[in-house]
Amino acid sequence: MNLQYKSQTVTVIFYDDTSLELMHETHSFIKSERGRVIIPDTFKRGKSIIAVCDGEINIINKVGDRILPLHHVA
């Protein structure tokens, strides 16, 4: 059987277990025979993955980016 593995570029949106900041990284991961991207355990470790997006995504605003420090709140 000739298995030919293809890779796919994806952007993974996740929370790191040590922070509440929403983060994202773009990687090229291997696809399974069924066409699903296989995210290695080494990448998943310590993360809560929120979404896997096709291709390189340029996130211009995410939750918490516009939260300003509260001053003089009664």
mmCIF file of N, CA, C and O in Angstrom:
data_model
loop_
_atom_site.group_PDB
_atom_site.id
_atom_site.type_symbol
_atom_site.label_atom_id
_atom_site.label_comp_id
_atom_site.label_asym_id
_atom_site.label_seq_id
_atom_site.Cartn_x
_atom_site.Cartn_y
_atom_site.Cartn_z
ATOM 1 N N MET A 1 0.836 -1.166 0.000
ATOM 2 C CA MET A 1 0.000 0.000 0.000
ATOM 3 C C MET A 1 0.888 1.239 0.000
ATOM 4 O O MET A 1 1.786 1.370 0.808
ATOM 5 N N ASN A 2 0.619 2.158 -0.887
ATOM 6 C CA ASN A 2 1.421 3.371 -1.014
ATOM 7 C C ASN A 2 0.700 4.528 -0.319
ATOM 8 O O ASN A 2 -0.238 5.087 -0.843
ATOM 9 N N LEU A 3 1.164 4.831 0.896
ATOM 10 C CA LEU A 3 0.574 5.948 1.621
ATOM 11 C C LEU A 3 1.385 7.201 1.338
ATOM 12 O O LEU A 3 2.573 7.252 1.580
ATOM 13 N N GLN A 4 0.716 8.175 0.806
ATOM 14 C CA GLN A 4 1.379 9.438 0.528
ATOM 15 C C GLN A 4 0.718 10.490 1.403
ATOM 16 O O GLN A 4 -0.461 10.782 1.268
ATOM 17 N N TYR A 5 1.501 11.000 2.340
ATOM 18 C CA TYR A 5 0.962 11.964 3.283
ATOM 19 C C TYR A 5 1.058 13.372 2.722
ATOM 20 O O TYR A 5 2.076 13.774 2.201
ATOM 21 N N LYS A 6 -0.015 14.099 2.845
ATOM 22 C CA LYS A 6 -0.043 15.485 2.409
ATOM 23 C C LYS A 6 -0.146 16.349 3.651
ATOM 24 O O LYS A 6 -0.696 15.955 4.668
ATOM 25 N N SER A 7 0.376 17.539 3.552
ATOM 26 C CA SER A 7 0.255 18.455 4.673
ATOM 27 C C SER A 7 -0.678 19.592 4.304
ATOM 28 O O SER A 7 -0.962 19.832 3.130
ATOM 29 N N GLN A 8 -1.162 20.261 5.329
ATOM 30 C CA GLN A 8 -2.071 21.382 5.133
ATOM 31 C C GLN A 8 -1.672 22.487 6.103
ATOM 32 O O GLN A 8 -1.401 22.232 7.270
ATOM 33 N N THR A 9 -1.649 23.707 5.601
ATOM 34 C CA THR A 9 -1.369 24.849 6.450
ATOM 35 C C THR A 9 -2.651 25.267 7.156
ATOM 36 O O THR A 9 -3.692 25.440 6.510
ATOM 37 N N VAL A 10 -2.570 25.367 8.482
ATOM 38 C CA VAL A 10 -3.729 25.751 9.284
ATOM 39 C C VAL A 10 -3.308 26.772 10.334
ATOM 40 O O VAL A 10 -2.140 26.849 10.715
ATOM 41 N N THR A 11 -4.267 27.559 10.770
ATOM 42 C CA THR A 11 -4.069 28.441 11.907
ATOM 43 C C THR A 11 -4.874 27.864 13.061
ATOM 44 O O THR A 11 -6.067 27.604 12.918
ATOM 45 N N VAL A 12 -4.205 27.633 14.181
ATOM 46 C CA VAL A 12 -4.838 27.063 15.359
ATOM 47 C C VAL A 12 -5.071 28.193 16.364
ATOM 48 O O VAL A 12 -4.141 28.929 16.697
ATOM 49 N N ILE A 13 -6.298 28.333 16.812
ATOM 50 C CA ILE A 13 -6.657 29.326 17.823
ATOM 51 C C ILE A 13 -6.833 28.566 19.134
ATOM 52 O O ILE A 13 -7.552 27.559 19.183
ATOM 53 N N PHE A 14 -6.180 29.041 20.196
ATOM 54 C CA PHE A 14 -6.153 28.274 21.444
ATOM 55 C C PHE A 14 -5.889 29.161 22.655
ATOM 56 O O PHE A 14 -5.478 30.312 22.527
ATOM 57 N N TYR A 15 -6.163 28.575 23.820
ATOM 58 C CA TYR A 15 -5.745 29.143 25.092
ATOM 59 C C TYR A 15 -4.603 28.292 25.601
ATOM 60 O O TYR A 15 -4.668 27.070 25.546
ATOM 61 N N ASP A 16 -3.561 28.935 26.082
ATOM 62 C CA ASP A 16 -2.479 28.234 26.758
ATOM 63 C C ASP A 16 -2.944 28.018 28.193
ATOM 64 O O ASP A 16 -3.597 28.888 28.775
ATOM 65 N N ASP A 17 -2.623 26.877 28.774
ATOM 66 C CA ASP A 17 -3.081 26.567 30.123
ATOM 67 C C ASP A 17 -2.541 27.529 31.177
ATOM 68 O O ASP A 17 -3.055 27.586 32.282
ATOM 69 N N THR A 18 -1.519 28.310 30.850
ATOM 70 C CA THR A 18 -0.925 29.220 31.827
ATOM 71 C C THR A 18 -1.407 30.657 31.668
ATOM 72 O O THR A 18 -0.945 31.538 32.386
ATOM 73 N N SER A 19 -2.337 30.907 30.733
ATOM 74 C CA SER A 19 -2.754 32.276 30.456
ATOM 75 C C SER A 19 -4.205 32.306 29.990
ATOM 76 O O SER A 19 -4.701 31.337 29.418
ATOM 77 N N LEU A 20 -4.854 33.425 30.204
ATOM 78 C CA LEU A 20 -6.220 33.615 29.699
ATOM 79 C C LEU A 20 -6.228 34.328 28.357
ATOM 80 O O LEU A 20 -7.284 34.612 27.806
ATOM 81 N N GLU A 21 -5.048 34.614 27.826
ATOM 82 C CA GLU A 21 -4.945 35.302 26.536
ATOM 83 C C GLU A 21 -5.242 34.330 25.395
ATOM 84 O O GLU A 21 -4.690 33.238 25.330
ATOM 85 N N LEU A 22 -6.140 34.743 24.492
ATOM 86 C CA LEU A 22 -6.441 33.949 23.309
ATOM 87 C C LEU A 22 -5.266 34.070 22.349
ATOM 88 O O LEU A 22 -4.847 35.177 22.014
ATOM 89 N N MET A 23 -4.717 32.942 21.925
ATOM 90 C CA MET A 23 -3.520 32.943 21.093
ATOM 91 C C MET A 23 -3.797 32.231 19.778
ATOM 92 O O MET A 23 -4.788 31.514 19.637
ATOM 93 N N HIS A 24 -2.893 32.401 18.809
ATOM 94 C CA HIS A 24 -3.006 31.678 17.545
ATOM 95 C C HIS A 24 -1.614 31.463 16.958
ATOM 96 O O HIS A 24 -0.703 32.249 17.179
ATOM 97 N N GLU A 25 -1.473 30.353 16.243
ATOM 98 C CA GLU A 25 -0.228 30.012 15.545
ATOM 99 C C GLU A 25 -0.578 29.341 14.230
ATOM 100 O O GLU A 25 -1.568 28.617 14.142
ATOM 101 N N THR A 26 0.252 29.575 13.223
ATOM 102 C CA THR A 26 0.071 28.941 11.926
ATOM 103 C C THR A 26 1.134 27.858 11.757
ATOM 104 O O THR A 26 2.312 28.094 12.017
ATOM 105 N N HIS A 27 0.685 26.659 11.342
ATOM 106 C CA HIS A 27 1.581 25.521 11.165
ATOM 107 C C HIS A 27 1.159 24.722 9.938
ATOM 108 O O HIS A 27 0.029 24.837 9.468
ATOM 109 N N SER A 28 2.045 23.869 9.480
ATOM 110 C CA SER A 28 1.731 22.908 8.443
ATOM 111 C C SER A 28 1.716 21.532 9.097
ATOM 112 O O SER A 28 2.743 21.077 9.606
ATOM 113 N N PHE A 29 0.539 20.888 9.116
ATOM 114 C CA PHE A 29 0.386 19.585 9.746
ATOM 115 C C PHE A 29 -0.008 18.545 8.702
ATOM 116 O O PHE A 29 -0.612 18.857 7.677
ATOM 117 N N ILE A 30 0.299 17.297 8.984
ATOM 118 C CA ILE A 30 -0.045 16.162 8.122
ATOM 119 C C ILE A 30 -1.564 15.950 8.143
ATOM 120 O O ILE A 30 -2.210 16.125 9.170
ATOM 121 N N LYS A 31 -2.117 15.553 6.989
ATOM 122 C CA LYS A 31 -3.533 15.212 6.888
ATOM 123 C C LYS A 31 -3.690 13.698 6.912
ATOM 124 O O LYS A 31 -2.868 12.968 6.364
ATOM 125 N N SER A 32 -4.764 13.229 7.542
ATOM 126 C CA SER A 32 -5.055 11.802 7.574
ATOM 127 C C SER A 32 -5.581 11.354 6.213
ATOM 128 O O SER A 32 -5.853 12.182 5.337
ATOM 129 N N GLU A 33 -5.765 10.059 6.060
ATOM 130 C CA GLU A 33 -6.314 9.521 4.814
ATOM 131 C C GLU A 33 -7.715 10.067 4.554
ATOM 132 O O GLU A 33 -8.147 10.160 3.409
ATOM 133 N N ARG A 34 -8.416 10.417 5.606
ATOM 134 C CA ARG A 34 -9.769 10.960 5.475
ATOM 135 C C ARG A 34 -9.778 12.467 5.258
ATOM 136 O O ARG A 34 -10.829 13.079 5.178
ATOM 137 N N GLY A 35 -8.594 13.084 5.216
ATOM 138 C CA GLY A 35 -8.502 14.500 4.919
ATOM 139 C C GLY A 35 -8.521 15.419 6.120
ATOM 140 O O GLY A 35 -8.539 16.633 5.971
ATOM 141 N N ARG A 36 -8.515 14.845 7.320
ATOM 142 C CA ARG A 36 -8.504 15.670 8.525
ATOM 143 C C ARG A 36 -7.067 15.968 8.945
ATOM 144 O O ARG A 36 -6.198 15.120 8.851
ATOM 145 N N VAL A 37 -6.840 17.178 9.426
ATOM 146 C CA VAL A 37 -5.525 17.575 9.889
ATOM 147 C C VAL A 37 -5.230 16.869 11.214
ATOM 148 O O VAL A 37 -6.084 16.800 12.096
ATOM 149 N N ILE A 38 -4.021 16.332 11.322
ATOM 150 C CA ILE A 38 -3.598 15.653 12.549
ATOM 151 C C ILE A 38 -2.693 16.607 13.321
ATOM 152 O O ILE A 38 -1.581 16.914 12.888
ATOM 153 N N ILE A 39 -3.196 17.075 14.455
ATOM 154 C CA ILE A 39 -2.408 17.974 15.300
ATOM 155 C C ILE A 39 -1.629 17.106 16.282
ATOM 156 O O ILE A 39 -2.229 16.350 17.053
ATOM 157 N N PRO A 40 -0.306 17.203 16.260
ATOM 158 C CA PRO A 40 0.511 16.344 17.124
ATOM 159 C C PRO A 40 0.259 16.605 18.610
ATOM 160 O O PRO A 40 -0.029 17.742 19.020
ATOM 161 N N ASP A 41 0.363 15.549 19.412
ATOM 162 C CA ASP A 41 0.190 15.682 20.854
ATOM 163 C C ASP A 41 1.176 16.681 21.447
ATOM 164 O O ASP A 41 0.842 17.383 22.396
ATOM 165 N N THR A 42 2.362 16.770 20.874
ATOM 166 C CA THR A 42 3.357 17.710 21.390
ATOM 167 C C THR A 42 2.887 19.148 21.247
ATOM 168 O O THR A 42 3.214 19.995 22.067
ATOM 169 N N PHE A 43 2.102 19.442 20.208
ATOM 170 C CA PHE A 43 1.551 20.782 20.037
ATOM 171 C C PHE A 43 0.355 20.988 20.968
ATOM 172 O O PHE A 43 0.189 22.055 21.555
ATOM 173 N N LYS A 44 -0.496 19.973 21.093
ATOM 174 C CA LYS A 44 -1.715 20.096 21.879
ATOM 175 C C LYS A 44 -1.451 20.190 23.382
ATOM 176 O O LYS A 44 -2.256 20.776 24.105
ATOM 177 N N ARG A 45 -0.337 19.649 23.819
ATOM 178 C CA ARG A 45 -0.037 19.594 25.252
ATOM 179 C C ARG A 45 -0.033 20.997 25.857
ATOM 180 O O ARG A 45 0.654 21.892 25.384
ATOM 181 N N GLY A 46 -0.830 21.193 26.915
ATOM 182 C CA GLY A 46 -0.865 22.463 27.619
ATOM 183 C C GLY A 46 -1.736 23.510 26.960
ATOM 184 O O GLY A 46 -1.683 24.684 27.326
ATOM 185 N N LYS A 47 -2.564 23.097 25.995
ATOM 186 C CA LYS A 47 -3.406 24.052 25.275
ATOM 187 C C LYS A 47 -4.856 23.577 25.252
ATOM 188 O O LYS A 47 -5.120 22.378 25.251
ATOM 189 N N SER A 48 -5.771 24.519 25.209
ATOM 190 C CA SER A 48 -7.183 24.237 24.940
ATOM 191 C C SER A 48 -7.475 24.820 23.570
ATOM 192 O O SER A 48 -7.541 26.040 23.400
ATOM 193 N N ILE A 49 -7.607 23.941 22.580
ATOM 194 C CA ILE A 49 -7.795 24.388 21.199
ATOM 195 C C ILE A 49 -9.244 24.814 20.990
ATOM 196 O O ILE A 49 -10.170 24.067 21.285
ATOM 197 N N ILE A 50 -9.417 26.017 20.473
ATOM 198 C CA ILE A 50 -10.738 26.589 20.233
ATOM 199 C C ILE A 50 -11.178 26.338 18.798
ATOM 200 O O ILE A 50 -12.324 25.989 18.544
ATOM 201 N N ALA A 51 -10.255 26.519 17.843
ATOM 202 C CA ALA A 51 -10.604 26.351 16.430
ATOM 203 C C ALA A 51 -9.357 26.038 15.622
ATOM 204 O O ALA A 51 -8.247 26.429 15.982
ATOM 205 N N VAL A 52 -9.569 25.325 14.516
ATOM 206 C CA VAL A 52 -8.523 25.065 13.535
ATOM 207 C C VAL A 52 -9.049 25.612 12.211
ATOM 208 O O VAL A 52 -10.075 25.160 11.714
ATOM 209 N N CYS A 53 -8.346 26.611 11.669
ATOM 210 C CA CYS A 53 -8.797 27.311 10.461
ATOM 211 C C CYS A 53 -7.913 26.933 9.276
ATOM 212 O O CYS A 53 -6.700 26.770 9.432
ATOM 213 N N ASP A 54 -8.507 26.830 8.114
ATOM 214 C CA ASP A 54 -7.776 26.495 6.895
ATOM 215 C C ASP A 54 -6.898 27.672 6.476
ATOM 216 O O ASP A 54 -7.377 28.797 6.332
ATOM 217 N N GLY A 55 -5.618 27.425 6.318
ATOM 218 C CA GLY A 55 -4.698 28.445 5.833
ATOM 219 C C GLY A 55 -4.186 29.367 6.925
ATOM 220 O O GLY A 55 -4.431 29.176 8.106
ATOM 221 N N GLU A 56 -3.471 30.388 6.479
ATOM 222 C CA GLU A 56 -2.926 31.375 7.398
ATOM 223 C C GLU A 56 -3.970 32.474 7.585
ATOM 224 O O GLU A 56 -4.409 33.109 6.628
ATOM 225 N N ILE A 57 -4.379 32.672 8.803
ATOM 226 C CA ILE A 57 -5.409 33.649 9.134
ATOM 227 C C ILE A 57 -4.745 34.847 9.803
ATOM 228 O O ILE A 57 -3.917 34.698 10.700
ATOM 229 N N ASN A 58 -5.117 36.037 9.380
ATOM 230 C CA ASN A 58 -4.620 37.261 9.992
ATOM 231 C C ASN A 58 -5.711 37.779 10.929
ATOM 232 O O ASN A 58 -6.679 38.385 10.486
ATOM 233 N N ILE A 59 -5.560 37.515 12.219
ATOM 234 C CA ILE A 59 -6.548 37.948 13.204
ATOM 235 C C ILE A 59 -6.235 39.389 13.579
ATOM 236 O O ILE A 59 -5.149 39.679 14.084
ATOM 237 N N ILE A 60 -7.189 40.279 13.337
ATOM 238 C CA ILE A 60 -6.935 41.697 13.599
ATOM 239 C C ILE A 60 -7.521 42.153 14.929
ATOM 240 O O ILE A 60 -7.172 43.216 15.414
ATOM 241 N N ASN A 61 -8.410 41.355 15.508
ATOM 242 C CA ASN A 61 -8.996 41.703 16.801
ATOM 243 C C ASN A 61 -9.519 40.427 17.429
ATOM 244 O O ASN A 61 -10.143 39.614 16.758
ATOM 245 N N LYS A 62 -9.262 40.253 18.709
ATOM 246 C CA LYS A 62 -9.767 39.075 19.404
ATOM 247 C C LYS A 62 -10.279 39.470 20.784
ATOM 248 O O LYS A 62 -10.036 40.592 21.239
ATOM 249 N N VAL A 63 -10.974 38.575 21.432
ATOM 250 C CA VAL A 63 -11.566 38.847 22.734
ATOM 251 C C VAL A 63 -10.510 39.393 23.679
ATOM 252 O O VAL A 63 -9.429 38.827 23.820
ATOM 253 N N GLY A 64 -10.822 40.516 24.288
ATOM 254 C CA GLY A 64 -9.917 41.097 25.267
ATOM 255 C C GLY A 64 -8.954 42.117 24.719
ATOM 256 O O GLY A 64 -8.331 42.847 25.486
ATOM 257 N N ASP A 65 -8.801 42.224 23.409
ATOM 258 C CA ASP A 65 -7.848 43.169 22.837
ATOM 259 C C ASP A 65 -8.208 44.613 23.139
ATOM 260 O O ASP A 65 -7.344 45.464 23.242
ATOM 261 N N ARG A 66 -9.480 44.901 23.268
ATOM 262 C CA ARG A 66 -9.912 46.289 23.464
ATOM 263 C C ARG A 66 -10.326 46.593 24.891
ATOM 264 O O ARG A 66 -10.890 47.634 25.174
ATOM 265 N N ILE A 67 -10.059 45.678 25.796
ATOM 266 C CA ILE A 67 -10.375 45.939 27.196
ATOM 267 C C ILE A 67 -9.367 46.943 27.731
ATOM 268 O O ILE A 67 -8.163 46.740 27.654
ATOM 269 N N LEU A 68 -9.892 48.049 28.253
ATOM 270 C CA LEU A 68 -9.041 49.101 28.790
ATOM 271 C C LEU A 68 -9.005 48.988 30.309
ATOM 272 O O LEU A 68 -9.981 48.563 30.931
ATOM 273 N N PRO A 69 -7.918 49.385 30.919
ATOM 274 C CA PRO A 69 -7.872 49.353 32.380
ATOM 275 C C PRO A 69 -8.926 50.295 32.961
ATOM 276 O O PRO A 69 -9.180 51.375 32.408
ATOM 277 N N LEU A 70 -9.550 49.858 34.025
ATOM 278 C CA LEU A 70 -10.586 50.667 34.658
ATOM 279 C C LEU A 70 -9.940 51.641 35.637
ATOM 280 O O LEU A 70 -9.224 51.247 36.548
ATOM 281 N N HIS A 71 -10.191 52.924 35.446
ATOM 282 C CA HIS A 71 -9.676 53.960 36.327
ATOM 283 C C HIS A 71 -10.853 54.747 36.881
ATOM 284 O O HIS A 71 -11.808 55.058 36.156
ATOM 285 N N HIS A 72 -10.770 55.092 38.126
ATOM 286 C CA HIS A 72 -11.754 55.954 38.772
ATOM 287 C C HIS A 72 -13.169 55.395 38.656
ATOM 288 O O HIS A 72 -14.094 56.097 38.293
ATOM 289 N N VAL A 73 -13.309 54.106 38.893
ATOM 290 C CA VAL A 73 -14.639 53.482 38.849
ATOM 291 C C VAL A 73 -15.255 53.601 40.239
ATOM 292 O O VAL A 73 -14.649 53.255 41.236
ATOM 293 N N ALA A 74 -16.475 54.125 40.297
ATOM 294 C CA ALA A 74 -17.143 54.329 41.596
ATOM 295 C C ALA A 74 -17.828 53.060 42.035
ATOM 296 O O ALA A 74 -18.274 52.264 41.324
#
